[in-house]
Coordinates of C-alpha atoms and ligand atoms in Angstrom, one line a residue:
X1 CA 0.0 0.0 0.0
X2 CA 1.2 3.5 -0.9
X3 CA -0.4 6.3 1.1
X4 CA 0.1 10.1 1.1
X5 CA -0.8 12.3 4.1
X6 CA -1.7 15.9 3.4
X7 CA -2.5 18.3 6.2
X8 CA -1.5 21.6 7.7
X9 CA 1.1 21.9 10.4
X10 CA -0.1 20.3 13.6
X11 CA -2.9 18.3 11.8
X12 CA -1.5 15.1 13.4
X13 CA 0.3 13.6 10.3
X14 CA 3.2 12.3 12.4
X15 CA 1.0 11.1 15.2
X16 CA -1.3 9.1 12.9
X17 CA 1.6 7.9 10.7
X18 CA 3.3 6.2 13.6
X19 CA 0.1 4.1 14.2
X20 CA -0.7 3.5 10.6
X21 CA 2.7 2.1 9.6
X22 CA 2.3 -0.4 12.5
X23 CA -1.2 -1.4 11.4
X24 CA -0.3 -1.9 7.7
X25 CA 3.4 -2.7 7.8
X26 CA 4.6 0.4 5.9
X27 CA 7.8 2.4 5.8
X28 CA 7.3 6.0 7.2
X29 CA 8.8 8.7 5.0
X30 CA 8.6 12.1 6.7
X31 CA 10.5 14.7 4.8
X32 CA 10.3 17.0 7.9
X33 CA 12.0 14.3 10.0
X34 CA 14.6 13.7 7.3
X35 CA 15.4 17.4 7.1
X36 CA 15.7 17.8 10.9
X37 CA 18.0 14.8 11.0
X38 CA 20.2 16.4 8.3
X39 CA 20.1 19.7 10.2
X40 CA 21.1 18.1 13.4
X41 CA 24.0 16.2 11.7
X42 CA 25.1 19.6 10.2
X43 CA 25.3 18.3 6.6
X44 CA 25.4 20.8 3.8
X45 CA 21.8 20.0 2.9
X46 CA 20.8 20.2 6.6
X47 CA 22.3 23.6 7.0
X48 CA 20.7 24.9 3.8
X49 CA 17.3 23.4 4.7
X50 CA 17.4 25.0 8.2
X51 CA 17.3 28.5 6.7
X52 CA 13.9 27.7 5.2
X53 CA 12.5 25.5 8.1
X54 CA 13.4 28.1 10.8
X55 CA 11.3 30.7 9.0
X56 CA 8.4 28.4 8.0
X57 CA 9.1 28.4 4.3
X58 CA 9.2 25.3 2.1
X59 CA 12.6 23.9 1.3
X60 CA 13.3 24.1 -2.5
X61 CA 11.8 21.3 -4.6
X62 CA 15.2 20.1 -6.0
X63 CA 16.6 19.4 -2.5
X64 CA 13.4 17.6 -1.4
X65 CA 13.2 15.5 -4.6
X66 CA 16.8 14.3 -4.3
X67 CA 16.1 13.2 -0.7
X68 CA 12.9 11.4 -1.5
X69 CA 14.2 9.7 -4.6
X70 CA 17.0 8.1 -2.7
X71 CA 14.8 7.1 0.2
X72 CA 12.1 5.5 -2.0
X73 CA 14.8 3.3 -3.6
X74 CA 15.5 1.6 -0.2
X75 CA 14.5 -2.0 0.4
X76 CA 12.0 -1.3 3.2
X77 CA 9.8 0.8 0.8
X78 CA 9.0 -2.3 -1.4
X79 CA 6.3 -3.5 0.9
X80 CA 4.6 -0.1 0.9
X81 CA 5.1 3.3 2.4
X82 CA 3.4 6.3 3.9
X83 CA 4.5 9.7 2.7
X84 CA 4.2 12.3 5.5
X85 CA 4.7 15.9 4.4
X86 CA 5.5 15.1 0.8
X87 CA 4.5 16.1 -1.8
X88 CA 3.9 19.7 -0.7
X89 CA 4.0 21.6 -4.1
X90 CA 2.5 20.8 -7.5
X91 CA 6.0 20.3 -8.9
X92 CA 6.7 17.7 -6.2
X93 CA 3.4 15.9 -6.9
X94 CA 4.2 15.8 -10.6
X95 CA 7.7 14.6 -9.9
X96 CA 6.3 11.9 -7.7
X97 CA 3.9 10.8 -10.4
X98 CA 6.8 10.4 -12.8
X99 CA 8.7 8.3 -10.3
X100 CA 5.7 6.1 -9.7
X101 CA 5.1 5.7 -13.4
X102 CA 8.7 4.5 -13.8
X103 CA 8.2 1.7 -11.3
X104 CA 4.6 1.0 -12.2
X105 CA 3.4 1.5 -8.6
X106 CA 0.6 4.0 -8.3
X107 CA -0.6 5.6 -5.1
X108 CA -3.5 3.9 -3.4
X109 CA -4.9 6.9 -1.5
X110 CA -4.2 10.5 -0.5
X111 CA -5.5 11.2 3.0
X112 CA -6.2 14.8 3.9
X113 CA -6.3 15.5 7.7
X114 CA -8.6 18.5 8.1
X115 CA -8.3 20.6 11.3
X116 CA -9.4 24.2 11.9
X117 CA -6.6 26.8 12.4
X118 CA -7.4 27.6 16.1
X119 CA -6.9 23.9 17.0
X120 CA -3.6 23.8 15.0
X121 CA -2.3 26.7 17.0
X122 CA -3.4 25.2 20.2
X123 CA -1.7 21.9 19.5
X124 CA 1.6 23.4 18.2
X125 CA 1.9 26.0 21.0
X126 CA 1.9 23.1 23.5
X127 CA 4.6 21.2 21.7
X128 CA 7.8 23.4 21.5
X129 CA 9.6 22.2 18.4
X130 CA 12.0 25.0 17.2
X131 CA 9.6 26.0 14.4
X132 CA 6.6 26.2 16.8
X133 CA 6.9 29.9 17.6
X134 CA 3.7 31.8 16.7
X135 CA 5.1 33.8 13.8
X136 CA 6.7 30.7 12.3
X137 CA 3.5 28.7 12.7
X138 CA 1.7 31.5 10.9
X139 CA 4.2 31.4 8.0
X140 CA 3.9 27.5 7.8
X141 CA 0.2 27.9 7.5
X142 CA 0.5 30.5 4.7
X143 CA 2.9 28.1 2.9
X144 CA 0.3 25.3 3.3
X145 CA -2.6 27.4 2.0
X146 CA -0.7 28.8 -1.0
X147 CA 1.5 25.9 -2.0
X148 CA 0.1 22.7 -0.7
X149 CA -3.7 23.1 -0.7
X150 CA -3.8 23.1 -4.5
X151 CA -2.8 19.5 -4.3
X152 CA -6.1 18.6 -2.9
X153 CA -7.8 19.4 -6.2
X154 CA -4.9 17.7 -8.1
X155 CA -5.6 14.4 -6.2
X156 CA -9.4 14.9 -6.2
X157 CA -9.4 14.9 -10.0
X158 CA -7.5 11.6 -10.0
X159 CA -10.0 10.1 -7.6
X160 CA -7.4 9.5 -4.9
X161 CA -8.5 12.0 -2.2
X162 CA -10.2 11.0 1.0
X163 CA -10.8 13.8 3.6
X164 CA -10.6 12.8 7.2
X165 CA -12.0 15.0 10.1
X166 CA -8.8 15.5 12.1
X167 CA -10.5 16.8 15.3
X168 CA -11.1 14.4 18.2
X169 CA -8.9 12.1 20.2
X170 CA -5.9 10.4 18.5
X171 CA -7.8 7.0 18.7
X172 CA -11.0 8.4 17.2
X173 CA -9.1 9.9 14.2
X174 CA -7.1 6.7 13.8
X175 CA -10.4 4.8 13.6
X176 CA -11.6 7.1 10.8
X177 CA -8.4 6.7 8.9
X178 CA -8.5 2.9 9.2
X179 CA -12.1 2.8 8.0
X180 CA -11.2 4.9 4.9
X181 CA -8.2 2.7 4.2
X182 CA -10.1 -0.6 4.7
X183 CA -13.0 0.5 2.5
X184 CA -10.4 1.0 -0.2
X185 CA -9.3 -2.7 0.2
X186 CA -13.0 -3.8 -0.1
X187 CA -13.3 -1.9 -3.4
X188 CA -10.1 -3.4 -4.8
X189 CA -11.4 -6.8 -3.8
X190 CA -14.7 -6.3 -5.6
X191 CA -12.9 -5.2 -8.8
X192 CA -10.8 -8.3 -8.7
X193 CA -13.8 -10.7 -8.3
Ligands
AP5_1 P1 7.0 18.9 8.8 O1 8.0 18.3 9.8 O2 6.3 18.1 7.8 O3 6.0 19.7 9.7 P2 4.5 20.3 9.5 O4 3.9 19.9 8.2 O5 4.5 21.7 9.8 O6 3.7 19.5 10.5 P3 4.0 19.0 12.0 O7 5.1 17.9 11.9 O8 4.3 20.2 12.9 O9 2.6 18.5 12.4 P4 1.9 17.0 12.1 O10 0.8 17.2 11.2 O11 3.0 16.0 11.9 O12 1.3 16.8 13.6 P5 1.8 16.0 14.8 O13 1.4 14.6 14.7 O14 3.3 16.3 15.1 O15 7.8 20.1 8.1 C1 8.6 21.0 8.8 C2 9.3 21.9 7.8 O16 10.2 21.1 6.9 C3 8.4 22.7 6.8 O17 8.0 23.9 7.4 C4 9.4 22.9 5.6 O18 10.3 23.9 5.9 C5 10.2 21.6 5.6 N1 9.6 20.5 4.7 C6 9.2 19.3 5.1 N2 8.7 18.6 4.0 C7 8.8 19.4 2.9 C8 8.5 19.3 1.6 N3 8.0 18.2 1.1 N4 8.8 20.3 0.7 C9 9.4 21.5 1.2 N5 9.7 21.7 2.5 C10 9.4 20.7 3.4 O19 0.9 16.7 16.0 C11 1.2 18.0 16.4 C12 1.0 18.2 17.9 O20 -0.4 17.9 18.2 C13 1.7 17.2 18.7 O21 2.1 17.8 19.9 C14 0.7 16.0 19.0 O22 1.0 15.4 20.2 C15 -0.6 16.8 19.0 N6 -1.7 16.0 18.6 C16 -1.8 15.2 17.5 N7 -3.0 14.7 17.3 C17 -3.8 15.3 18.3 C18 -5.2 15.2 18.6 N8 -6.0 14.4 17.9 N9 -5.6 15.9 19.6 C19 -4.8 16.8 20.3 N10 -3.5 16.9 20.1 C20 -3.0 16.2 19.0
MG2 MG1 5.0 16.0 11.4

């Protein structure tokens, strides 16, 4: 299974991803986690990426695509993966489509986690990651609205989008996600019959 998570900062992508990869045996590919690891290791890519991350801007597409391409080629991705925080721009989505076409492995579903802004601010203010300062959160939200939200329409047109209500307890939301993913499996089963 190949799943994409789309949602604004604080929507719960990372939280839900940790549970989903267990449930379905997937590799977890979080571009944010990869960039933070590169930043902490002080690599050239990490230092460059930090300039964008610390101000809430998106890291340039060419850097992201190089990281994702390499990661997707790893063995643990063969059994399926969950993309958390990628793609985030139309150029990234188109590049992903080209990569998937090369391997003949299409996406199964794109899950949008929808959460109102007030709740996002509440969640992120209580967390304390270095980009969780109010002015940076605001810029991350602007980047989401301007650069990432257009992907919802992109995936809707391809019939891949499922929107999940991201408000509630972690368990309630996981339940909703599981139902959406399992319904997908039922439909594939019907087509095969
Ligand atoms: P990234 O790391 O992807 O961060 P983000 O999208 O801003 O989202 P977060 O990780 O903050 O939130 P989340 O949705 O994972 O929620 P979480 O589960 O943690 O990106 C960081 C930066 O890297 C970007 O700004 C950009 O610069 C760069 N970047 C990354 N990918 C890129 C790309 N593809 N292209 C370009 N640049 C890229 O939950 C948040 C908090 O809420 C936690 O404290 C959690 O405990 C809590 N919580 C979770 N669920 C609930 C719930 N149901 N109820 C109450 N609290 C909850
Ligand atoms: Mg995250």
